[in-house]
Amino acid sequence: MKVTDHISQAKGTLISFEILPPLKGKSIESIYDHLDPLMEFKPSYINVTYHRSEHMFKKRADGSFDKVEIRKRPGTVGICAAIMNHYKIDAVPHLICGGFSKEETENALIDLNFLGIDNVLVLRGDAPKNETFFEAHPNGHRYALELLQQVTAMNNGIYLEDDLMGGIKTKFCIGVAGYPEKHFEAPNLQTDMAYLKRKVEGGADYIVTQMFFDNKKFFDFVAKCRENGITVPIIPGLKPLTTRKQLTVLPRTFHVDMPEELASEVTKCKTDKDVEVVGTEWLIQQSKELKAGGSPVLHYYTLGKPHVIQQVVSAVI
Ligand code: FAD
């Protein structure tokens, strides 16, 4: 079922989770161990992230180095199929531009369609680790908008081969990313908003946001989207703060601000266990306020902390 159908049929705020594929070599059981404790909350769907390959240098016997490409977390499509099969709930695979040709993307979409997966979250992806700028695959997409256009073309039965007539029309519900605190490469929020609007005009059915710790930023962003004529559902992305290190790592990695009050509470903590208590309470308050403010879904980045998410969701629903 499509994410937008879940939203339109809901009586209140829905819950969804996001997971990462396990590191290569780990079994699917690690995913079930992670998700099992969260199933009591009957999530409407589960997102599975996509990870591009990274360049690594492997030392040869003669001391020189080989540059190799390694994908540390493969398996997004397989995990989505496993989740749907195991839990009988919808899975939302992330699709990225980075590292993929249009043909590879088309083949992945064909696989997803055959597997009965109705949803995709389309993203550009970031530059590989240790590289500063995002570079598109020579036969790939530069922006999420272009990837989205490929998915909407397939939804209209148009494939990459010009002479392929009568191709089946896929029915993907398409999500895109939005940034309440602006995407880090955008010169300003208004420019970023204009590109977001183009994604919606291009066929995006809903927006999921980058994590944020200050609800005002989210509510202002939603208001600005509405002023700019963006009417699709906007789903807040939420993450618990659980270690002291994250106070600096999250702003640096995700370009988000930490509210003064949260930062000062965390600074007073003596251990990461104490930080987790502060972070859990903060996320409970954030979630309650977002629910009261009419958010269609609360989307939690679970990232190895299912017990924290469990506490938060139990306090909120
Ligand atoms: P885009 O929408 O393409 O925007 C990228 C930048 O380009 C923005 O600054 C935008 O303003 C600008 N821009 C857009 N269109 C144009 C244009 N036509 N001309 C000039 N500038 C333009 N990354 C992963 O690798 N895997 C994941 O699974 C993943 N999941 C994510 C889930 C969520 C909810 C979010 C918020 C992010 C996720 N990311 C993931 C990270 C994401 O890939 C990065 O934030 C990336 O840098 C931008 O992706 P985007 O889809 O927002 O890009």
mmCIF file of C-alpha atoms and ligand atoms in Angstrom:
data_model
loop_
_atom_site.group_PDB
_atom_site.id
_atom_site.type_symbol
_atom_site.label_atom_id
_atom_site.label_comp_id
_atom_site.label_asym_id
_atom_site.label_seq_id
_atom_site.Cartn_x
_atom_site.Cartn_y
_atom_site.Cartn_z
ATOM 1 C CA MET A 1 0.000 0.000 0.000
ATOM 2 C CA LYS A 2 1.204 3.501 -0.790
ATOM 3 C CA VAL A 3 2.453 5.811 1.971
ATOM 4 C CA THR A 4 -0.079 8.417 0.836
ATOM 5 C CA ASP A 5 -2.915 5.865 1.126
ATOM 6 C CA HIS A 6 -1.797 5.051 4.668
ATOM 7 C CA ILE A 7 -1.962 8.771 5.437
ATOM 8 C CA SER A 8 -5.306 9.451 3.796
ATOM 9 C CA GLN A 9 -6.942 6.468 5.521
ATOM 10 C CA ALA A 10 -5.474 7.208 8.977
ATOM 11 C CA LYS A 11 -7.588 8.428 11.896
ATOM 12 C CA GLY A 12 -4.615 10.057 13.616
ATOM 13 C CA THR A 13 -0.850 10.360 13.482
ATOM 14 C CA LEU A 14 0.912 7.267 12.106
ATOM 15 C CA ILE A 15 4.250 5.771 13.137
ATOM 16 C CA SER A 16 7.024 4.695 10.770
ATOM 17 C CA PHE A 17 10.614 3.581 11.252
ATOM 18 C CA GLU A 18 13.793 3.792 9.275
ATOM 19 C CA ILE A 19 16.573 1.210 9.367
ATOM 20 C CA LEU A 20 19.963 0.704 7.746
ATOM 21 C CA PRO A 21 20.873 -2.564 6.004
ATOM 22 C CA PRO A 22 23.304 -4.559 8.158
ATOM 23 C CA LEU A 23 26.999 -4.485 7.366
ATOM 24 C CA LYS A 24 27.993 -6.984 4.687
ATOM 25 C CA GLY A 25 28.366 -10.476 6.148
ATOM 26 C CA LYS A 26 25.650 -10.093 8.802
ATOM 27 C CA SER A 27 22.425 -12.033 8.589
ATOM 28 C CA ILE A 28 18.864 -10.797 8.137
ATOM 29 C CA GLU A 29 18.288 -11.893 11.766
ATOM 30 C CA SER A 30 20.046 -8.708 12.880
ATOM 31 C CA ILE A 31 17.259 -6.755 11.154
ATOM 32 C CA TYR A 32 14.533 -8.829 12.808
ATOM 33 C CA ASP A 33 16.241 -8.472 16.217
ATOM 34 C CA HIS A 34 16.212 -4.715 15.662
ATOM 35 C CA LEU A 35 12.623 -4.497 14.462
ATOM 36 C CA ASP A 36 10.904 -7.134 16.625
ATOM 37 C CA PRO A 37 10.658 -4.876 19.729
ATOM 38 C CA LEU A 38 9.126 -2.104 17.579
ATOM 39 C CA MET A 39 6.393 -4.184 15.970
ATOM 40 C CA GLU A 40 4.010 -3.768 18.912
ATOM 41 C CA PHE A 41 3.482 -0.177 17.684
ATOM 42 C CA LYS A 42 2.153 -1.389 14.338
ATOM 43 C CA PRO A 43 4.235 0.895 12.138
ATOM 44 C CA SER A 44 2.558 1.729 8.852
ATOM 45 C CA TYR A 45 5.754 1.185 6.899
ATOM 46 C CA ILE A 46 9.497 0.807 7.313
ATOM 47 C CA ASN A 47 12.088 2.694 5.290
ATOM 48 C CA VAL A 48 15.346 1.014 4.357
ATOM 49 C CA THR A 49 18.257 3.293 3.473
ATOM 50 C CA TYR A 50 20.534 2.839 0.456
ATOM 51 C CA HIS A 51 24.300 3.096 0.704
ATOM 52 C CA ARG A 52 26.572 3.846 -2.188
ATOM 53 C CA SER A 53 29.905 2.103 -2.524
ATOM 54 C CA GLU A 54 32.983 3.721 -1.034
ATOM 55 C CA HIS A 55 36.498 3.960 -2.397
ATOM 56 C CA MET A 56 39.044 2.153 -0.264
ATOM 57 C CA PHE A 57 42.755 1.626 -0.655
ATOM 58 C CA LYS A 58 43.985 -1.962 -0.218
ATOM 59 C CA LYS A 59 47.676 -2.571 0.356
ATOM 60 C CA ARG A 60 49.386 -4.974 -2.047
ATOM 61 C CA ALA A 61 52.291 -7.263 -1.033
ATOM 62 C CA ASP A 62 54.754 -4.880 -2.737
ATOM 63 C CA GLY A 63 53.562 -1.993 -0.555
ATOM 64 C CA SER A 64 51.633 -0.190 -3.306
ATOM 65 C CA PHE A 65 47.889 0.395 -3.049
ATOM 66 C CA ASP A 66 44.886 -0.662 -5.116
ATOM 67 C CA LYS A 67 41.863 1.624 -5.206
ATOM 68 C CA VAL A 68 38.804 -0.614 -4.798
ATOM 69 C CA GLU A 69 35.072 0.059 -4.543
ATOM 70 C CA ILE A 70 33.335 -1.552 -1.593
ATOM 71 C CA ARG A 71 29.645 -1.427 -0.720
ATOM 72 C CA LYS A 72 29.546 -1.972 3.027
ATOM 73 C CA ARG A 73 25.783 -2.113 3.406
ATOM 74 C CA PRO A 74 24.260 -3.829 0.380
ATOM 75 C CA GLY A 75 20.839 -5.474 0.375
ATOM 76 C CA THR A 76 18.243 -2.670 0.476
ATOM 77 C CA VAL A 77 15.897 -4.314 -2.039
ATOM 78 C CA GLY A 78 16.225 -7.764 -0.460
ATOM 79 C CA ILE A 79 15.606 -6.377 3.031
ATOM 80 C CA CYS A 80 12.467 -4.607 1.830
ATOM 81 C CA ALA A 81 11.150 -7.854 0.370
ATOM 82 C CA ALA A 82 12.084 -9.724 3.580
ATOM 83 C CA ILE A 83 10.295 -7.132 5.764
ATOM 84 C CA MET A 84 7.123 -7.335 3.692
ATOM 85 C CA ASN A 85 7.241 -11.122 3.758
ATOM 86 C CA HIS A 86 8.131 -11.483 7.452
ATOM 87 C CA TYR A 87 5.999 -8.740 9.044
ATOM 88 C CA LYS A 88 3.353 -8.205 6.323
ATOM 89 C CA ILE A 89 3.906 -4.474 6.440
ATOM 90 C CA ASP A 90 5.005 -2.070 3.737
ATOM 91 C CA ALA A 91 8.638 -1.306 3.095
ATOM 92 C CA VAL A 92 9.976 1.871 1.503
ATOM 93 C CA PRO A 93 13.344 1.438 -0.200
ATOM 94 C CA HIS A 94 15.508 4.511 -0.633
ATOM 95 C CA LEU A 95 16.893 5.005 -4.127
ATOM 96 C CA ILE A 96 19.884 7.228 -4.758
ATOM 97 C CA CYS A 97 21.457 8.832 -7.829
ATOM 98 C CA GLY A 98 25.043 8.471 -6.585
ATOM 99 C CA GLY A 99 26.959 5.614 -8.221
ATOM 100 C CA PHE A 100 24.088 4.415 -10.412
ATOM 101 C CA SER A 101 23.488 4.577 -14.140
ATOM 102 C CA LYS A 102 19.965 5.128 -15.453
ATOM 103 C CA GLU A 103 19.909 1.502 -16.672
ATOM 104 C CA GLU A 104 20.801 0.179 -13.211
ATOM 105 C CA THR A 105 18.082 2.363 -11.710
ATOM 106 C CA GLU A 106 15.549 1.127 -14.254
ATOM 107 C CA ASN A 107 16.435 -2.500 -13.492
ATOM 108 C CA ALA A 108 16.132 -1.846 -9.745
ATOM 109 C CA LEU A 109 12.694 -0.290 -10.291
ATOM 110 C CA ILE A 110 11.632 -3.314 -12.350
ATOM 111 C CA ASP A 111 12.742 -5.599 -9.482
ATOM 112 C CA LEU A 112 10.849 -3.491 -6.937
ATOM 113 C CA ASN A 113 7.732 -3.569 -9.074
ATOM 114 C CA PHE A 114 7.916 -7.373 -9.451
ATOM 115 C CA LEU A 115 8.303 -7.671 -5.676
ATOM 116 C CA GLY A 116 5.065 -5.723 -5.131
ATOM 117 C CA ILE A 117 6.821 -2.755 -3.503
ATOM 118 C CA ASP A 118 4.625 0.324 -3.996
ATOM 119 C CA ASN A 119 6.882 3.017 -2.558
ATOM 120 C CA VAL A 120 10.263 4.610 -3.147
ATOM 121 C CA LEU A 121 12.024 7.515 -1.463
ATOM 122 C CA VAL A 122 14.157 9.186 -4.144
ATOM 123 C CA LEU A 123 17.339 10.973 -3.128
ATOM 124 C CA ARG A 124 20.473 12.311 -4.647
ATOM 125 C CA GLY A 125 22.875 10.773 -2.102
ATOM 126 C CA ASP A 126 26.095 12.371 -0.910
ATOM 127 C CA ALA A 127 29.659 12.364 -2.156
ATOM 128 C CA PRO A 128 31.563 9.182 -1.261
ATOM 129 C CA LYS A 129 33.462 9.382 2.036
ATOM 130 C CA ASN A 130 36.726 11.279 1.666
ATOM 131 C CA GLU A 131 35.412 13.175 -1.389
ATOM 132 C CA THR A 132 34.143 16.714 -1.138
ATOM 133 C CA PHE A 133 31.678 17.052 -3.994
ATOM 134 C CA PHE A 134 28.901 14.875 -5.296
ATOM 135 C CA GLU A 135 29.571 13.694 -8.827
ATOM 136 C CA ALA A 136 26.925 12.017 -10.898
ATOM 137 C CA HIS A 137 27.542 8.673 -12.623
ATOM 138 C CA PRO A 138 28.459 9.448 -16.283
ATOM 139 C CA ASN A 139 25.127 7.928 -17.347
ATOM 140 C CA GLY A 140 23.245 8.723 -14.166
ATOM 141 C CA HIS A 141 21.382 11.530 -12.465
ATOM 142 C CA ARG A 142 22.739 14.761 -11.000
ATOM 143 C CA TYR A 143 19.751 15.671 -8.797
ATOM 144 C CA ALA A 144 16.961 13.801 -7.046
ATOM 145 C CA LEU A 145 14.544 15.584 -9.416
ATOM 146 C CA GLU A 146 16.033 13.720 -12.403
ATOM 147 C CA LEU A 147 15.732 10.365 -10.616
ATOM 148 C CA LEU A 148 12.152 11.257 -9.720
ATOM 149 C CA GLN A 149 11.466 12.027 -13.397
ATOM 150 C CA GLN A 150 12.697 8.548 -14.310
ATOM 151 C CA VAL A 151 10.305 6.981 -11.779
ATOM 152 C CA THR A 152 7.344 9.088 -12.959
ATOM 153 C CA ALA A 153 8.189 8.167 -16.568
ATOM 154 C CA MET A 154 7.958 4.473 -15.622
ATOM 155 C CA ASN A 155 4.688 5.222 -13.827
ATOM 156 C CA ASN A 156 3.537 6.389 -17.277
ATOM 157 C CA GLY A 157 4.874 3.276 -19.017
ATOM 158 C CA ILE A 158 7.907 5.079 -20.473
ATOM 159 C CA TYR A 159 11.184 3.153 -20.242
ATOM 160 C CA LEU A 160 14.700 4.106 -21.306
ATOM 161 C CA GLU A 161 14.457 2.306 -24.651
ATOM 162 C CA ASP A 162 12.602 4.614 -27.026
ATOM 163 C CA ASP A 163 11.242 1.725 -29.074
ATOM 164 C CA LEU A 164 9.812 -0.172 -26.092
ATOM 165 C CA MET A 165 6.072 0.157 -26.662
ATOM 166 C CA GLY A 166 3.286 -0.858 -24.299
ATOM 167 C CA GLY A 167 5.533 -1.191 -21.222
ATOM 168 C CA ILE A 168 3.534 -1.683 -18.053
ATOM 169 C CA LYS A 169 2.871 1.419 -15.986
ATOM 170 C CA THR A 170 4.395 1.074 -12.537
ATOM 171 C CA LYS A 171 2.520 2.673 -9.630
ATOM 172 C CA PHE A 172 5.237 3.908 -7.321
ATOM 173 C CA CYS A 173 4.297 6.390 -4.632
ATOM 174 C CA ILE A 174 7.282 8.741 -4.512
ATOM 175 C CA GLY A 175 8.731 10.461 -1.458
ATOM 176 C CA VAL A 176 11.476 13.098 -1.478
ATOM 177 C CA ALA A 177 13.702 14.701 1.162
ATOM 178 C CA GLY A 178 13.169 18.178 2.644
ATOM 179 C CA TYR A 179 15.407 20.189 4.973
ATOM 180 C CA PRO A 180 13.826 22.411 7.652
ATOM 181 C CA GLU A 181 17.270 23.898 8.281
ATOM 182 C CA LYS A 182 18.191 24.021 4.562
ATOM 183 C CA HIS A 183 20.287 21.530 2.591
ATOM 184 C CA PHE A 184 23.932 22.287 3.329
ATOM 185 C CA GLU A 185 24.806 23.036 -0.305
ATOM 186 C CA ALA A 186 21.882 25.387 -0.940
ATOM 187 C CA PRO A 187 22.797 29.080 -0.863
ATOM 188 C CA ASN A 188 19.666 29.877 1.175
ATOM 189 C CA LEU A 189 16.395 28.356 2.346
ATOM 190 C CA GLN A 190 14.324 30.038 -0.384
ATOM 191 C CA THR A 191 16.464 28.553 -3.192
ATOM 192 C CA ASP A 192 16.315 25.138 -1.549
ATOM 193 C CA MET A 193 12.529 25.534 -1.258
ATOM 194 C CA ALA A 194 12.277 26.368 -4.988
ATOM 195 C CA TYR A 195 14.070 23.104 -5.861
ATOM 196 C CA LEU A 196 11.881 21.219 -3.399
ATOM 197 C CA LYS A 197 8.832 22.667 -5.141
ATOM 198 C CA ARG A 198 10.173 21.425 -8.469
ATOM 199 C CA LYS A 199 10.385 17.920 -7.015
ATOM 200 C CA VAL A 200 6.748 18.155 -5.927
ATOM 201 C CA GLU A 201 5.648 19.570 -9.290
ATOM 202 C CA GLY A 202 7.620 16.729 -10.896
ATOM 203 C CA GLY A 203 5.450 14.157 -9.129
ATOM 204 C CA ALA A 204 6.645 13.746 -5.520
ATOM 205 C CA ASP A 205 3.727 12.554 -3.386
ATOM 206 C CA TYR A 206 5.129 13.512 0.012
ATOM 207 C CA ILE A 207 8.179 14.928 1.779
ATOM 208 C CA VAL A 208 10.185 13.393 4.651
ATOM 209 C CA THR A 209 12.441 15.779 6.494
ATOM 210 C CA GLN A 210 15.970 15.651 7.698
ATOM 211 C CA MET A 211 16.171 15.193 11.474
ATOM 212 C CA PHE A 212 15.751 18.312 13.599
ATOM 213 C CA PHE A 213 15.772 18.928 17.344
ATOM 214 C CA ASP A 214 13.816 22.168 17.452
ATOM 215 C CA ASN A 215 10.164 21.778 16.457
ATOM 216 C CA LYS A 216 9.882 25.470 15.616
ATOM 217 C CA LYS A 217 12.200 24.840 12.668
ATOM 218 C CA PHE A 218 9.851 22.127 11.409
ATOM 219 C CA PHE A 219 6.654 24.142 11.906
ATOM 220 C CA ASP A 220 8.239 27.174 10.175
ATOM 221 C CA PHE A 221 9.354 24.934 7.308
ATOM 222 C CA VAL A 222 5.843 23.494 6.864
ATOM 223 C CA ALA A 223 4.386 27.029 6.910
ATOM 224 C CA LYS A 224 6.916 28.164 4.298
ATOM 225 C CA CYS A 225 6.174 25.131 2.102
ATOM 226 C CA ARG A 226 2.452 25.941 2.251
ATOM 227 C CA GLU A 227 3.133 29.642 1.426
ATOM 228 C CA ASN A 228 5.090 28.408 -1.597
ATOM 229 C CA GLY A 229 2.215 26.244 -2.800
ATOM 230 C CA ILE A 230 3.634 22.884 -1.662
ATOM 231 C CA THR A 231 0.572 21.009 -0.474
ATOM 232 C CA VAL A 232 1.753 17.370 -0.159
ATOM 233 C CA PRO A 233 2.083 15.724 3.289
ATOM 234 C CA ILE A 234 5.268 16.649 5.169
ATOM 235 C CA ILE A 235 6.572 13.957 7.509
ATOM 236 C CA PRO A 236 8.989 14.900 10.293
ATOM 237 C CA GLY A 237 12.140 12.763 10.544
ATOM 238 C CA LEU A 238 13.097 12.212 14.202
ATOM 239 C CA LYS A 239 16.203 10.937 15.894
ATOM 240 C CA PRO A 240 17.066 10.510 19.565
ATOM 241 C CA LEU A 241 20.215 12.086 20.918
ATOM 242 C CA THR A 242 21.934 9.326 22.909
ATOM 243 C CA THR A 243 25.588 10.203 23.344
ATOM 244 C CA ARG A 244 27.470 13.332 24.317
ATOM 245 C CA LYS A 245 29.605 13.054 21.170
ATOM 246 C CA GLN A 246 26.482 13.486 19.023
ATOM 247 C CA LEU A 247 26.156 17.038 20.284
ATOM 248 C CA THR A 248 28.940 17.954 17.874
ATOM 249 C CA VAL A 249 28.823 15.054 15.409
ATOM 250 C CA LEU A 250 25.165 15.510 14.386
ATOM 251 C CA PRO A 251 25.478 19.222 13.561
ATOM 252 C CA ARG A 252 28.638 18.524 11.584
ATOM 253 C CA THR A 253 27.232 15.511 9.701
ATOM 254 C CA PHE A 254 23.623 16.547 9.183
ATOM 255 C CA HIS A 255 23.886 20.344 9.332
ATOM 256 C CA VAL A 256 21.295 20.741 12.079
ATOM 257 C CA ASP A 257 21.297 23.023 15.114
ATOM 258 C CA MET A 258 21.063 21.811 18.683
ATOM 259 C CA PRO A 259 18.721 23.985 20.748
ATOM 260 C CA GLU A 260 20.440 25.788 23.613
ATOM 261 C CA GLU A 261 18.288 24.079 26.264
ATOM 262 C CA LEU A 262 19.052 20.566 24.960
ATOM 263 C CA ALA A 263 22.750 21.306 24.568
ATOM 264 C CA SER A 264 23.047 22.648 28.102
ATOM 265 C CA GLU A 265 21.175 19.650 29.621
ATOM 266 C CA VAL A 266 23.453 17.243 27.737
ATOM 267 C CA THR A 267 26.570 19.124 28.798
ATOM 268 C CA LYS A 268 25.585 18.602 32.455
ATOM 269 C CA CYS A 269 25.400 14.791 31.955
ATOM 270 C CA LYS A 270 28.190 12.688 33.415
ATOM 271 C CA THR A 271 27.683 9.545 31.287
ATOM 272 C CA ASP A 272 26.149 8.606 27.957
ATOM 273 C CA LYS A 273 23.468 6.726 29.920
ATOM 274 C CA ASP A 274 22.456 10.113 31.386
ATOM 275 C CA VAL A 275 22.513 11.659 27.897
ATOM 276 C CA GLU A 276 20.189 8.925 26.672
ATOM 277 C CA VAL A 277 17.692 9.809 29.423
ATOM 278 C CA VAL A 278 17.797 13.494 28.431
ATOM 279 C CA GLY A 279 17.598 12.664 24.714
ATOM 280 C CA THR A 280 14.690 10.269 25.203
ATOM 281 C CA GLU A 281 12.679 12.823 27.194
ATOM 282 C CA TRP A 282 13.455 15.508 24.593
ATOM 283 C CA LEU A 283 12.218 13.278 21.758
ATOM 284 C CA ILE A 284 9.061 12.382 23.696
ATOM 285 C CA GLN A 285 8.247 16.091 24.087
ATOM 286 C CA GLN A 286 9.095 16.769 20.429
ATOM 287 C CA SER A 287 6.881 13.885 19.288
ATOM 288 C CA LYS A 288 3.931 14.919 21.467
ATOM 289 C CA GLU A 289 4.084 18.465 20.138
ATOM 290 C CA LEU A 290 4.366 17.320 16.504
ATOM 291 C CA LYS A 291 1.419 14.979 16.983
ATOM 292 C CA ALA A 292 -0.639 17.775 18.523
ATOM 293 C CA GLY A 293 0.454 20.006 15.635
ATOM 294 C CA GLY A 294 -1.122 17.590 13.146
ATOM 295 C CA SER A 295 1.895 15.743 11.710
ATOM 296 C CA PRO A 296 0.579 12.932 9.502
ATOM 297 C CA VAL A 297 3.340 10.505 10.529
ATOM 298 C CA LEU A 298 6.140 10.447 13.098
ATOM 299 C CA HIS A 299 9.093 8.913 11.259
ATOM 300 C CA TYR A 300 11.840 7.624 13.549
ATOM 301 C CA TYR A 301 15.441 7.033 12.529
ATOM 302 C CA THR A 302 16.080 3.996 14.718
ATOM 303 C CA LEU A 303 19.829 3.669 13.947
ATOM 304 C CA GLY A 304 20.695 0.926 16.405
ATOM 305 C CA LYS A 305 18.628 2.351 19.264
ATOM 306 C CA PRO A 306 15.328 0.423 19.141
ATOM 307 C CA HIS A 307 14.963 0.455 22.952
ATOM 308 C CA VAL A 308 14.990 4.282 22.986
ATOM 309 C CA ILE A 309 12.459 4.457 20.164
ATOM 310 C CA GLN A 310 10.354 1.916 22.067
ATOM 311 C CA GLN A 311 10.256 4.186 25.130
ATOM 312 C CA VAL A 312 9.472 7.240 23.016
ATOM 313 C CA VAL A 313 6.681 5.685 20.977
ATOM 314 C CA SER A 314 5.051 4.084 24.062
ATOM 315 C CA ALA A 315 4.903 7.530 25.659
ATOM 316 C CA VAL A 316 3.435 9.136 22.551
ATOM 317 C CA ILE A 317 0.751 6.818 21.175
HETATM 318 P P1 FAD B 1 18.442 17.104 -4.168
HETATM 319 O O1 FAD B 1 16.993 17.315 -4.035
HETATM 320 O O2 FAD B 1 18.964 16.730 -5.515
HETATM 321 O O3 FAD B 1 19.164 18.458 -3.677
HETATM 322 C C1 FAD B 1 20.572 18.491 -3.492
HETATM 323 C C2 FAD B 1 21.058 19.931 -3.489
HETATM 324 O O4 FAD B 1 20.968 20.467 -4.821
HETATM 325 C C3 FAD B 1 20.230 20.899 -2.636
HETATM 326 O O5 FAD B 1 21.114 21.856 -2.126
HETATM 327 C C4 FAD B 1 19.250 21.520 -3.611
HETATM 328 O O6 FAD B 1 18.863 22.821 -3.199
HETATM 329 C C5 FAD B 1 20.090 21.587 -4.866
HETATM 330 N N1 FAD B 1 19.368 21.408 -6.118
HETATM 331 C C6 FAD B 1 18.327 20.586 -6.355
HETATM 332 N N2 FAD B 1 17.986 20.645 -7.666
HETATM 333 C C7 FAD B 1 18.846 21.511 -8.253
HETATM 334 C C8 FAD B 1 19.038 21.987 -9.589
HETATM 335 N N3 FAD B 1 18.245 21.587 -10.587
HETATM 336 N N4 FAD B 1 20.060 22.894 -9.830
HETATM 337 C C9 FAD B 1 20.862 23.300 -8.825
HETATM 338 N N5 FAD B 1 20.715 22.885 -7.544
HETATM 339 C C10 FAD B 1 19.738 22.000 -7.267
HETATM 340 N N6 FAD B 1 21.523 9.460 1.525
HETATM 341 C C11 FAD B 1 21.898 8.217 1.104
HETATM 342 O O7 FAD B 1 22.969 8.060 0.523
HETATM 343 N N7 FAD B 1 21.096 7.112 1.327
HETATM 344 C C12 FAD B 1 19.905 7.225 1.956
HETATM 345 O O8 FAD B 1 19.212 6.207 2.132
HETATM 346 C C13 FAD B 1 19.478 8.510 2.401
HETATM 347 N N8 FAD B 1 18.285 8.683 3.033
HETATM 348 C C14 FAD B 1 17.857 9.950 3.384
HETATM 349 C C15 FAD B 1 16.584 10.115 3.940
HETATM 350 C C16 FAD B 1 16.131 11.389 4.298
HETATM 351 C C17 FAD B 1 14.741 11.552 4.863
HETATM 352 C C18 FAD B 1 16.979 12.518 4.105
HETATM 353 C C19 FAD B 1 16.510 13.882 4.511
HETATM 354 C C20 FAD B 1 18.236 12.356 3.559
HETATM 355 C C21 FAD B 1 18.697 11.090 3.175
HETATM 356 N N9 FAD B 1 19.945 10.882 2.580
HETATM 357 C C22 FAD B 1 20.339 9.623 2.165
HETATM 358 C C23 FAD B 1 20.876 12.020 2.424
HETATM 359 C C24 FAD B 1 20.704 12.722 1.071
HETATM 360 O O9 FAD B 1 21.069 11.861 0.009
HETATM 361 C C25 FAD B 1 21.583 13.978 1.091
HETATM 362 O O10 FAD B 1 21.089 14.906 2.014
HETATM 363 C C26 FAD B 1 21.904 14.626 -0.235
HETATM 364 O O11 FAD B 1 22.981 15.546 -0.024
HETATM 365 C C27 FAD B 1 20.764 15.424 -0.859
HETATM 366 O O12 FAD B 1 19.768 14.613 -1.300
HETATM 367 P P2 FAD B 1 18.401 15.230 -1.918
HETATM 368 O O13 FAD B 1 17.616 14.102 -2.418
HETATM 369 O O14 FAD B 1 17.798 16.152 -0.944
HETATM 370 O O15 FAD B 1 19.033 16.055 -3.159
#
